[in-house]
Coordinates of C-alpha atoms in Angstrom, one line a residue:
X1 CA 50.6 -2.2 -13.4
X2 CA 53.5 -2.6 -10.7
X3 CA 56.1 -0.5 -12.3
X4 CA 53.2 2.3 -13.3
X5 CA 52.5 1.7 -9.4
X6 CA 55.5 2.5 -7.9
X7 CA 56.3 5.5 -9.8
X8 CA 53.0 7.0 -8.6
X9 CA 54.1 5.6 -4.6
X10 CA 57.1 7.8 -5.4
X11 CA 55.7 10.5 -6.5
X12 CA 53.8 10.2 -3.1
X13 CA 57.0 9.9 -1.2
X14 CA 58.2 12.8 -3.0
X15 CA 55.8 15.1 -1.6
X16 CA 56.6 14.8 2.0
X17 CA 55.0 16.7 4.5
X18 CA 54.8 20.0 2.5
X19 CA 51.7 18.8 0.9
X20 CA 50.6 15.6 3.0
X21 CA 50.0 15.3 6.7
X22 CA 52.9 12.8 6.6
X23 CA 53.3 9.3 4.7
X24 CA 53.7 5.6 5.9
X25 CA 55.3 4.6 2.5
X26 CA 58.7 4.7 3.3
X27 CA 59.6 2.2 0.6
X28 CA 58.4 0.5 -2.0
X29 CA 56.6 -2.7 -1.9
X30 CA 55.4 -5.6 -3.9
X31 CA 52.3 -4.3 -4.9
X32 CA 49.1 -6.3 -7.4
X33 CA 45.4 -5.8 -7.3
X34 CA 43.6 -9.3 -7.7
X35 CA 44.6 -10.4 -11.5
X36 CA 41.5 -11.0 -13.6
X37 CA 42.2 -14.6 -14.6
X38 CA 42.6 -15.0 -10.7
X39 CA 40.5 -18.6 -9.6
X40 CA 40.0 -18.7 -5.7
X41 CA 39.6 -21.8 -4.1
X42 CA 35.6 -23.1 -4.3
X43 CA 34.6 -22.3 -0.8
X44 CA 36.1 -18.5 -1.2
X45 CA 34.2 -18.0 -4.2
X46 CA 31.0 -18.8 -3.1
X47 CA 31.8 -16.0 -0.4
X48 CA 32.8 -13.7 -3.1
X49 CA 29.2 -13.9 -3.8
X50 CA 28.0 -12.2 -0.4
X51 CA 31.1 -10.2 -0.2
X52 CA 34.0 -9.2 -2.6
X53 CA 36.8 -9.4 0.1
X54 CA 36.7 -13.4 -0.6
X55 CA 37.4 -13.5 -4.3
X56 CA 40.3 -11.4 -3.9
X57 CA 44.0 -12.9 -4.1
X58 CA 45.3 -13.7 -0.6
X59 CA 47.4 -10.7 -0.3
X60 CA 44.7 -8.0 -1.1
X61 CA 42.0 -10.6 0.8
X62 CA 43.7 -10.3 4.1
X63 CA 44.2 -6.4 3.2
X64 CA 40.8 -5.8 3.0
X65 CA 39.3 -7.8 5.2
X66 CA 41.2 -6.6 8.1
X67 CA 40.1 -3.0 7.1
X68 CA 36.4 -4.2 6.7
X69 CA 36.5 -6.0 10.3
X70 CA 38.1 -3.0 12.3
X71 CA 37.3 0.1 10.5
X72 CA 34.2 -0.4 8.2
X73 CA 32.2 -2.4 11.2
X74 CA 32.9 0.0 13.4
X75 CA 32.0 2.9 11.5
X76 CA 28.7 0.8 10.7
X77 CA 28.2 0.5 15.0
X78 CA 29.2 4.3 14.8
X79 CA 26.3 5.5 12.3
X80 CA 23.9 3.0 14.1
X81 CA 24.0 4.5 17.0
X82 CA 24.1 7.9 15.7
X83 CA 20.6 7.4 13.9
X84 CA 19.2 5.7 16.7
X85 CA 20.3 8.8 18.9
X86 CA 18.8 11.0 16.4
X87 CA 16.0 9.4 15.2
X88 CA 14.3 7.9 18.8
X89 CA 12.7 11.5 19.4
X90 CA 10.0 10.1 16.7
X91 CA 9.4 6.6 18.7
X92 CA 9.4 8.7 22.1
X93 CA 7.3 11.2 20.7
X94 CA 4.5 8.2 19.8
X95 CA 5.2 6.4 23.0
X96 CA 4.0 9.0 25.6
X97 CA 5.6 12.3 25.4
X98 CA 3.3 13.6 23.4
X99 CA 1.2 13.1 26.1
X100 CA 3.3 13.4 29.3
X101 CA 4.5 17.0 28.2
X102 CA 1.5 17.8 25.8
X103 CA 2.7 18.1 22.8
X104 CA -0.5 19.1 20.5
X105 CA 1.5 21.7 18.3
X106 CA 4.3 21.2 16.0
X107 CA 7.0 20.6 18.8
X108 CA 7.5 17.1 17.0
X109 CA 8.5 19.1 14.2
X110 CA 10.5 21.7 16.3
X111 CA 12.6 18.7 17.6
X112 CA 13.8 17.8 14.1
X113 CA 14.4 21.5 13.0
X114 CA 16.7 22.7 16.0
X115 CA 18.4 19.5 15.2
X116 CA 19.0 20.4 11.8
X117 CA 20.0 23.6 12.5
X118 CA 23.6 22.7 14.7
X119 CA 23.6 19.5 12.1
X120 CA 23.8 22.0 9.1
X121 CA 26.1 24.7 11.3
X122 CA 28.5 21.7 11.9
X123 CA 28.8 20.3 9.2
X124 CA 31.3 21.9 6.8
X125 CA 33.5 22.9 9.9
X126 CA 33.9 20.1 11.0
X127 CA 35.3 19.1 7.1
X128 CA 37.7 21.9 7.4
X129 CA 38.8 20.8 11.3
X130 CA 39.5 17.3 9.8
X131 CA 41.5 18.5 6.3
X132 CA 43.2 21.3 8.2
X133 CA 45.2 18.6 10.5
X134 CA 43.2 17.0 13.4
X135 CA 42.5 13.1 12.8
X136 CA 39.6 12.2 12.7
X137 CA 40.3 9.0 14.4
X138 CA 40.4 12.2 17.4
X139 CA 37.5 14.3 16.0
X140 CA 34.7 11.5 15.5
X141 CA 34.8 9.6 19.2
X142 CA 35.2 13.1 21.1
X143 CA 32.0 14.3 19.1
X144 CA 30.0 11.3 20.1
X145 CA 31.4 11.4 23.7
X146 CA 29.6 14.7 23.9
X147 CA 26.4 13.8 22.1
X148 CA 25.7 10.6 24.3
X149 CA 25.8 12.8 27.1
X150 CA 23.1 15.2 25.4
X151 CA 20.7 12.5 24.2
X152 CA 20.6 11.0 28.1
X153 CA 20.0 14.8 29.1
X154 CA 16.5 15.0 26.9
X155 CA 15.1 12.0 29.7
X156 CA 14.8 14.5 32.4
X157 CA 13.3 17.6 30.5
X158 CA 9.6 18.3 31.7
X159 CA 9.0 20.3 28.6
X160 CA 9.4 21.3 25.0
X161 CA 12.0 24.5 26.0
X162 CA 14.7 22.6 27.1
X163 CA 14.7 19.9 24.4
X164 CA 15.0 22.2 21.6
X165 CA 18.2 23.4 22.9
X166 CA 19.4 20.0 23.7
X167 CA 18.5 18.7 20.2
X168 CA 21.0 21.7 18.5
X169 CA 23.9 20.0 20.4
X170 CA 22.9 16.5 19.8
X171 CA 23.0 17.9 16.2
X172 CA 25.9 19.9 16.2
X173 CA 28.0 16.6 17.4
X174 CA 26.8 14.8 15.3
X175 CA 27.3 16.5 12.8
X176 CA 31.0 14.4 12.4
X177 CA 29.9 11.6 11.6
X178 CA 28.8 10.8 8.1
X179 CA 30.8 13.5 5.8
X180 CA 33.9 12.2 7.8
X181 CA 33.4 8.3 7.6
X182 CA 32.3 9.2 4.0
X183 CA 35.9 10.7 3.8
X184 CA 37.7 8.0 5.5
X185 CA 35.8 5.4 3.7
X186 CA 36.7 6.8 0.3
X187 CA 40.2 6.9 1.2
X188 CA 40.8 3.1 1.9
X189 CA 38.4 1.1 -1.1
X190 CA 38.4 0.3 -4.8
X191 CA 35.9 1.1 -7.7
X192 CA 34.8 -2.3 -7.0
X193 CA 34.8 -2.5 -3.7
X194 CA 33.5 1.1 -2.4
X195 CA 29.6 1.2 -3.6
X196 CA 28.3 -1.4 -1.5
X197 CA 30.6 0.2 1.7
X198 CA 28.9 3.5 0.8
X199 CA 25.7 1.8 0.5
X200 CA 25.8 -0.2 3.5
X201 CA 27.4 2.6 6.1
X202 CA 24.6 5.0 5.3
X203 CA 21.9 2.0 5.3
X204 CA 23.4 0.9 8.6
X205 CA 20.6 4.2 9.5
X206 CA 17.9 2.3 8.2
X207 CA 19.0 -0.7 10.5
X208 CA 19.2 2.0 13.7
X209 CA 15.6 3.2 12.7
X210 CA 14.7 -0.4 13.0
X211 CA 16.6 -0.9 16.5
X212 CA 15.4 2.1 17.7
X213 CA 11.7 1.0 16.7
X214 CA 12.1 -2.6 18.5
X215 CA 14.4 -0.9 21.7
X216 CA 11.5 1.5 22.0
X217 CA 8.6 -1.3 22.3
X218 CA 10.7 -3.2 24.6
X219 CA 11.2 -0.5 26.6
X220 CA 8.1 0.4 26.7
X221 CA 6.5 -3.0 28.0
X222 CA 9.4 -4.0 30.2
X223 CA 10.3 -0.4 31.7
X224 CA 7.7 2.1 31.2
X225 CA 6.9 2.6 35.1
X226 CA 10.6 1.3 36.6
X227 CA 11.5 3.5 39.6
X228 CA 8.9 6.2 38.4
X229 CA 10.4 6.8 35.2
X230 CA 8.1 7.0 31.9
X231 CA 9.1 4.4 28.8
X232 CA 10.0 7.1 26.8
X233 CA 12.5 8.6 29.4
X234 CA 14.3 5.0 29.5
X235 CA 14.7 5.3 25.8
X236 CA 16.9 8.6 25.7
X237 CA 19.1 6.9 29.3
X238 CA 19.5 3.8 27.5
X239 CA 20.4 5.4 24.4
X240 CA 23.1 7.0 25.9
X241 CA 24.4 4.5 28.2
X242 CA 25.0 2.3 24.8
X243 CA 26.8 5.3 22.9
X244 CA 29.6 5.6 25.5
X245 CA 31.6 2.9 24.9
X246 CA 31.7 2.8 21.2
X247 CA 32.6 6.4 21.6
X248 CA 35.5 5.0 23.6
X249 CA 36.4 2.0 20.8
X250 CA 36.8 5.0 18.4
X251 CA 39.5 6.5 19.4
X252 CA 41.3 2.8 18.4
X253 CA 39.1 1.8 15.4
X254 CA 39.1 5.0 12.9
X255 CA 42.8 4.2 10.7
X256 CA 42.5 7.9 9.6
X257 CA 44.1 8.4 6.0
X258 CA 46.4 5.8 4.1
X259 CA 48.9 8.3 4.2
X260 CA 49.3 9.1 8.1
X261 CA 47.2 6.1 9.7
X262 CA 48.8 4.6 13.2
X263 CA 45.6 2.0 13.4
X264 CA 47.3 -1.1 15.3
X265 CA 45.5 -3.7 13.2
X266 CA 47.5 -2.7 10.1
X267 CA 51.8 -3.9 9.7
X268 CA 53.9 -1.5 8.2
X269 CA 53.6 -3.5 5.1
X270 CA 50.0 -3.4 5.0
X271 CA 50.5 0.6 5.7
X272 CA 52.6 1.3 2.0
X273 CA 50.4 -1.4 0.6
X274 CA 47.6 0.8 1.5
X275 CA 49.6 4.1 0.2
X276 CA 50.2 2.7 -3.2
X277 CA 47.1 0.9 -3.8
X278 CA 45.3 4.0 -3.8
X279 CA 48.1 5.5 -5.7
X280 CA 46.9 2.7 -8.7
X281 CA 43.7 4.4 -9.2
X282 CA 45.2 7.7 -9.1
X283 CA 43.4 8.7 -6.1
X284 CA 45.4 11.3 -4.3
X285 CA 46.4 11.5 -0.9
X286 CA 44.8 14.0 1.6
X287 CA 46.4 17.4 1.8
X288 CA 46.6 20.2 4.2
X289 CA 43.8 22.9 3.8
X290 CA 45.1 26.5 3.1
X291 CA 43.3 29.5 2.2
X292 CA 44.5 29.1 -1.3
X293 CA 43.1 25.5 -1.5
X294 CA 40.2 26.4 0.1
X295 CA 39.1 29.3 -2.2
X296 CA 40.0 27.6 -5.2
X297 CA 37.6 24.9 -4.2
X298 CA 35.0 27.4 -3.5
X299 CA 35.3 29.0 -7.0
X300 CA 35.2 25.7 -8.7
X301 CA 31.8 24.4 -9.8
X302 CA 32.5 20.8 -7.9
X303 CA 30.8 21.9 -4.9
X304 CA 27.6 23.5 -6.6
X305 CA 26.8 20.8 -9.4
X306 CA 27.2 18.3 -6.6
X307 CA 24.9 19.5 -4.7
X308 CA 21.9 18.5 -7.2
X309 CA 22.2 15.0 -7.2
X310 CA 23.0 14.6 -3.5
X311 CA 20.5 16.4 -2.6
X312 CA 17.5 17.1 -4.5
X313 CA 15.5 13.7 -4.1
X314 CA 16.1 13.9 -0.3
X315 CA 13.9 16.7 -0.4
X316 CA 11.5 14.2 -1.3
X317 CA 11.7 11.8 1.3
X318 CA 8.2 11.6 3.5
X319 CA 9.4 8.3 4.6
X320 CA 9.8 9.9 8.4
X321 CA 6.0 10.3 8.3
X322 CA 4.4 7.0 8.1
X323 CA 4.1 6.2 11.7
X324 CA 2.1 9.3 11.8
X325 CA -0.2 7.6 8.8
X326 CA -0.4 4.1 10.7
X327 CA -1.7 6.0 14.5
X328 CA -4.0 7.7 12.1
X329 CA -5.4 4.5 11.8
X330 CA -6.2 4.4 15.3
X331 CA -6.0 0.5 15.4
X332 CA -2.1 -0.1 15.9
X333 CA -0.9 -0.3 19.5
X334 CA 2.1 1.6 20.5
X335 CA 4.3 -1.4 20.1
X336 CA 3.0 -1.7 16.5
X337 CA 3.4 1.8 15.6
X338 CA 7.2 1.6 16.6
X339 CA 7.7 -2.2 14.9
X340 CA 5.7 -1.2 11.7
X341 CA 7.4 1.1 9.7
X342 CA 10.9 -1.3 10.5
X343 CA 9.0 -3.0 7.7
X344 CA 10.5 -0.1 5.1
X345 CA 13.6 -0.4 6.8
X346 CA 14.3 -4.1 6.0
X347 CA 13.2 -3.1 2.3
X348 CA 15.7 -0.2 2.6
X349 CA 18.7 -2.8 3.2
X350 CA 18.1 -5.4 1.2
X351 CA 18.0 -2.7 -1.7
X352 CA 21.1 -1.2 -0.7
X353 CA 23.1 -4.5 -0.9
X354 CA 21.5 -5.5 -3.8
X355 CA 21.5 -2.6 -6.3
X356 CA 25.1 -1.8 -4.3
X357 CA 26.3 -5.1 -5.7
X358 CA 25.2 -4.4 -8.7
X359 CA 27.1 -0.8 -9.3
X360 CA 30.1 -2.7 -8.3
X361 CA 30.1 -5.1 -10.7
X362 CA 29.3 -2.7 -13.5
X363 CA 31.6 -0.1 -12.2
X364 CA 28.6 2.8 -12.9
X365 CA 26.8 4.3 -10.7
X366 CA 24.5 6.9 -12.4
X367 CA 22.1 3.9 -13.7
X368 CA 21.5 2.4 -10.5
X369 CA 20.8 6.2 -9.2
X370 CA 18.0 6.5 -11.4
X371 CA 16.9 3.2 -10.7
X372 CA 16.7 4.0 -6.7
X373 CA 14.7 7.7 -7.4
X374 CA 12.3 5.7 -9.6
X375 CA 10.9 3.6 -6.1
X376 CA 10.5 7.1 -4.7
X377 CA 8.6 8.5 -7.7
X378 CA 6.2 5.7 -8.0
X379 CA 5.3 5.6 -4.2
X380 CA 4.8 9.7 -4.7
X381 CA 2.5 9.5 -6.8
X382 CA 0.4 7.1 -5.3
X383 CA 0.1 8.6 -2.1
X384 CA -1.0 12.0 -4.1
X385 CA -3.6 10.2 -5.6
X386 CA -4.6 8.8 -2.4
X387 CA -4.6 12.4 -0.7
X388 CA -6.9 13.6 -3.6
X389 CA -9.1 10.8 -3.5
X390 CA -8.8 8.4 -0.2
X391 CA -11.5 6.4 -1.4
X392 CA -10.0 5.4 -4.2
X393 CA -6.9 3.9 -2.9
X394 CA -6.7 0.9 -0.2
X395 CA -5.1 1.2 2.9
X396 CA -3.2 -1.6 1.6
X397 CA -1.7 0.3 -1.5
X398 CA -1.4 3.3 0.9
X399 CA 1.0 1.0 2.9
X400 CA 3.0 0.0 -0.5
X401 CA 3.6 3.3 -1.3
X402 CA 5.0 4.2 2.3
X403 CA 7.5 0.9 2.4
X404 CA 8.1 1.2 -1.1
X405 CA 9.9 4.5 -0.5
X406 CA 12.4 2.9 1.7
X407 CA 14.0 1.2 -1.5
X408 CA 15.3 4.8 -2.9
X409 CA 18.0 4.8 -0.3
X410 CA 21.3 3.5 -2.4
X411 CA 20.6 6.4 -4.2
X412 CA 22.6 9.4 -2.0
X413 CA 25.5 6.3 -0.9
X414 CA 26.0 5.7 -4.9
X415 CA 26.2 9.4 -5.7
X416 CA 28.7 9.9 -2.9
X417 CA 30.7 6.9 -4.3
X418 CA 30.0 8.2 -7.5
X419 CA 32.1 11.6 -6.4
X420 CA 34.3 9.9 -4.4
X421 CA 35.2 8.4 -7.9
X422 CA 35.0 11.5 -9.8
X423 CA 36.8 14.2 -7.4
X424 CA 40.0 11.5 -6.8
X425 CA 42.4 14.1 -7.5
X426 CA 41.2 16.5 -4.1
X427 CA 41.3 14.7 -0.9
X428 CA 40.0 18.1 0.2
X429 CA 37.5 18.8 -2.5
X430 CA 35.9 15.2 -1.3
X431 CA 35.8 16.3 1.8
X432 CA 34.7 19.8 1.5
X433 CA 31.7 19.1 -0.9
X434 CA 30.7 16.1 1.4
X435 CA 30.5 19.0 4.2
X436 CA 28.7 21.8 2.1
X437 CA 26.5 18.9 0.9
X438 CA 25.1 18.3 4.8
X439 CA 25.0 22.1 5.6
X440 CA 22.4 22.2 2.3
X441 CA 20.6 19.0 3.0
X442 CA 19.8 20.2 6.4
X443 CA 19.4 23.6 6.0
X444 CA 16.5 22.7 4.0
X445 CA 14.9 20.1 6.0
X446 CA 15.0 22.6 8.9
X447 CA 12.0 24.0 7.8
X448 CA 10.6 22.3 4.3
X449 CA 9.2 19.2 6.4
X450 CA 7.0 22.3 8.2
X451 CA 5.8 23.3 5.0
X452 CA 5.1 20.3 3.2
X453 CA 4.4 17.9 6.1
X454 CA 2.9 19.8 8.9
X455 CA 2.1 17.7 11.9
X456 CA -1.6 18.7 12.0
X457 CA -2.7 17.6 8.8
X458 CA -1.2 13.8 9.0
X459 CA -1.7 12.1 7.0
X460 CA -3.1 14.5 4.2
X461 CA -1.0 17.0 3.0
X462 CA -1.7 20.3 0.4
X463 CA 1.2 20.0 -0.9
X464 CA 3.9 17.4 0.4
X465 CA 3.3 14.4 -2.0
X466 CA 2.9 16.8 -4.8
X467 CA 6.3 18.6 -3.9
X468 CA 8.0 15.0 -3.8
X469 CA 6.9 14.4 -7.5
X470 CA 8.4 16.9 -8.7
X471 CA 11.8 16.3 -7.3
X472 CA 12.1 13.0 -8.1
X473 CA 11.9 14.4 -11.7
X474 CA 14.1 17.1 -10.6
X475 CA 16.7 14.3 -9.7
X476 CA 16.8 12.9 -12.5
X477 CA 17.7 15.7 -14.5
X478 CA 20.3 16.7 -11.8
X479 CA 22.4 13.1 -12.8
X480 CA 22.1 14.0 -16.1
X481 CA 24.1 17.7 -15.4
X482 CA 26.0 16.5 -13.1
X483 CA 27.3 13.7 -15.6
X484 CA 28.0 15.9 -18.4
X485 CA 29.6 18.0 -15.8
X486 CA 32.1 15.6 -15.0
X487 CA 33.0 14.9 -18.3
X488 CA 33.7 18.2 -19.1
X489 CA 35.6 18.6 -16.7
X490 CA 37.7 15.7 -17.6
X491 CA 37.9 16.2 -21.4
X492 CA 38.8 20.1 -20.4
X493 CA 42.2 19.3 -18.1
X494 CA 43.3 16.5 -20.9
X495 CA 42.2 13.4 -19.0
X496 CA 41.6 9.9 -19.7
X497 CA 40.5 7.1 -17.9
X498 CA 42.4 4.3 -16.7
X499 CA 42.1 0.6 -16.6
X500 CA 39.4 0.8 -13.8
X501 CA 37.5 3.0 -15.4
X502 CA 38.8 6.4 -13.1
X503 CA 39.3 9.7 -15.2
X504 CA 43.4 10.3 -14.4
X505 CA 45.9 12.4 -15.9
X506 CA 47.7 10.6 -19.0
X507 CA 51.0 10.3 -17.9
X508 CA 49.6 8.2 -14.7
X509 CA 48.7 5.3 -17.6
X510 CA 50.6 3.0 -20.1
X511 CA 51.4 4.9 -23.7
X512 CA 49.7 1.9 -25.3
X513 CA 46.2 2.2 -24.1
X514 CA 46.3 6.0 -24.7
X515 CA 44.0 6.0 -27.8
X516 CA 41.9 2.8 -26.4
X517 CA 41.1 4.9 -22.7
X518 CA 39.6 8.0 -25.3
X519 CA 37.5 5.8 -27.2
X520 CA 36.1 3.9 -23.8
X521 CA 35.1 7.7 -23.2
X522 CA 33.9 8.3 -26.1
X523 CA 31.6 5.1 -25.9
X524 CA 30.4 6.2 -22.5
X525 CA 29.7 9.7 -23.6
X526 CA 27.0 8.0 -26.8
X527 CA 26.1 5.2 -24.0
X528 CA 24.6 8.0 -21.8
X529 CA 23.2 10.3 -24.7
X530 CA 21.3 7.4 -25.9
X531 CA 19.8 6.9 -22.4
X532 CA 18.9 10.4 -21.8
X533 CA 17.1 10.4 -24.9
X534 CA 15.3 7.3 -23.8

């Protein structure tokens, strides 16, 4: 694979800064992935075991690891923080300003919609901002420089009014975050390496819910009162305090693309390294956005069949409910109300790693998808059998079918990896899609959670649990199109896939395995009829 390697680095050179921002390869280096007969040393492979990074060769090893200990934990602390930002309105709003500002309406709601609404308005934007030439090792830490100051701004509103407004900035900064770590993620990893990243960053949420729920009853026991300042207040001031300076550490920690990153913890070696690993897989490097680019994209049907899997089992998600459900109860303290529902949280990770590790080793990722949408089905449709008939069901099944939601969330990291994957020819389309994804996801959720889960009827809905059925079946019909989509696509432009299993044009692969790549296809294509039927 070397010599196949190289010619692809310099084809990458070639391209110079007409088409990429500009490139770090400026020669050729000794480049290998791991070999497959590779042994590491006993105590390394045991890691491997927790974490692939260890049963690497040392060259690719230190590689990796260095990118995993400056730029993926960082972007993990990033999206922590972020959630924790967004998601402490629902803690706050449990923990005394409901009552302090009297919230009796659907405010709670309000709060979430006006947030959505400059999420979903920043969103593609900020896609274009970061394809069209700014780094985003700029873009990210000056967007959460500006929503730390917003979030400590909500402590000293008196009423509803002024926190709607503050919520659509909060939103629309924050907006950068997860379609451009997404990017920059996609940018640096493997086929083996990149579904438990995926996985992980966006489950890194589920661990802010779970710090924001334990921040929230400490704060309210140790600070509620301090200097004359409610618990909840202390939430949004300490919130922000904590998001400065990892808004500072950004501006050092994001490595931007292989092809133009200046991150300090990377030699010059490890820079081309980077350059032509990518160039292995065939993944191409990011590209300028023109008008041309752009409408090509726009007229393509990447951006629309996408959109099916990524987004229609979100739709489903009541998840953001079920502290509602337990103060229904009325027999949980505030403190339990906010330390509860971390339960689901803890389910959410361990699934993530887990089923992550899983589409790693098996290279797929539309299996594991189903696999994640199926938790979400089955607590559905207990919870609508409880809203029919709440004598029926225990409060202790109610409470499996809220946690057991949690476990559905590798399912949107997977079917990002899963496009990351599939789109590795267009930087930009990555990008773009990623962007248009998030302006759809929140566009809805701006005002389906008032329809389906109205505040005053927690924790009975009409027609929320019934709505979440259906599109969990929806999603899993969505794989399926977007599946057959892809390998249209593929079989359409004349491609084959490579030795990692990555759809590439053939003159990116040996001669030799020509007719063995076409029947590997060919297998997959009866592999996934034969489940379908199932």
């Amino acid at each position: 694979m070397a010599t196949d390697s190289n010619e692809a680095s310099t084809e990458v050179d070639g391209v110079g800064s007409k088409e990429v921002f500009e490139t770090n390869s400026s020669k050729r280096v000794r480049f290998t992935f791991t070999p497959e007969d590779y042994k590491p040393a006993k105590a390394y492979r045991l890691l491997s075991y927790l974490w692939d990074a260890f049963g690497k060769a040392p060259e690719e090893r230190q590689f990796v690891l260095r990118l995993d200990f400056f730029m993926f934990i960082y972007s993990l602390i990033s999206y922590i923080i972020k959630n924790i930002d967004q998601n402490n309105i629902s803690n706050a709003f449990v923990s005394g300003m409901q009552t302090d500002l009297k919230l009796y309406g659907q405010q709670r709601n309000l709060f979430t919609t006006f947030f959505n609404m400059g999420y979903l308005l920043g969103s593609l934007p900020g896609q274009i901002i970061i394809t069209s030439g700014v780094r985003p090792s700029h873009y990210i830490p000056a967007c959460e420089l500006l929503w730390s100051t917003f979030v400590m701004c909500i402590a000293a509103c008196n009423s509803a009014t002024p926190i709607y407004g503050l919520r659509f900035l909060e939103g629309l900064a924050e907006s950068a975050i997860f379609p451009s770590f997404n990017l920059v993620i996609g940018s640096w990893y493997t086929p083996s390496e990149l579904g438990k990243r995926m996985c992980l960053f966006e489950m890194s949420g589920q661990a802010a819910s779970m710090f924001s729920g334990y921040i929230q009853a400490g704060v309210y026991n140790s600070m509620n009162g301090r200097y004359g300042i409610a618990g909840w207040r202390w939430l949004f001031i300490i919130d922000g305090i904590i998001s400065f300076p990892v808004a500072i550490a950004g501006f050092f920690q994001v490595p931007d693309f292989p092809t133009n990153t200046r991150a300090w913890y990377l030699t010059e070696h490890h820079r081309d390294y980077a350059v032509q690993r990518m160039a292995a897989l065939g993944r191409k490097p990011i590209e300028r956005l023109t008008l041309k680019r752009f409408c090509k994209i726009s007229t393509s049907w990447r951006p629309y069949l996408f959109q099916l899997p990524y987004n229609v089992l979100g739709f489903a998600q009541y998840t953001g409910y079920f502290n509602l459900w337990l103060q229904s109860l009325k027999k949980y303290s505030v403190t339990q109300l906010n330390i509860i529902p971390t339960g689901g949280n803890a389910i959410g990770l361990v699934t993530a790693y887990l089923v992550a590790n899983l589409s790693d080793l098996t290279r797929t990722r539309w299996p594991w998808m189903i696999l994640a949408a199926s938790f979400s089905l089955l607590g559905s449709i207990i919870l609508e059998i409880w809203n029919q008939y709440p004598s029926k069901v225990t409060t202790q099944v109610v409470m499996f079918a809220q946690m057991i939601a949690f476990a559905s969330s590798p399912h949107q990291p997977l079917c990002i990896a899963w496009m990351t994957e599939s789109f590795q020819d267009s930087a930009i389309t990555r990008g773009l899609v990623l962007g248009f994804g998030n302006t759809i996801s929140y566009a809805m959720n701006a005002w389906l959670p008032l329809v389906l889960f109205p505040t005053p009827e927690a924790p009975h809905y009409k027609y929320g649990y019934q709505a979440a059925i259906g599109f969990c079946c929806g999603d899993y019909l969505s794989i399926a199109v977007f599946w057959y989509a892809v390998r249209w696509d593929c079989k359409r432009n004349g491609m084959i896939l490579n030795e990692y299993g990555l759809a590439v044009d053939r003159d990116e692969v040996y001669e030799g395995t020509v007719e063995n790549q076409n029947l590997e296809m060919m297998k997959q294509d009866e592999h996934m009829v034969t489940a379908s039927s199932l």
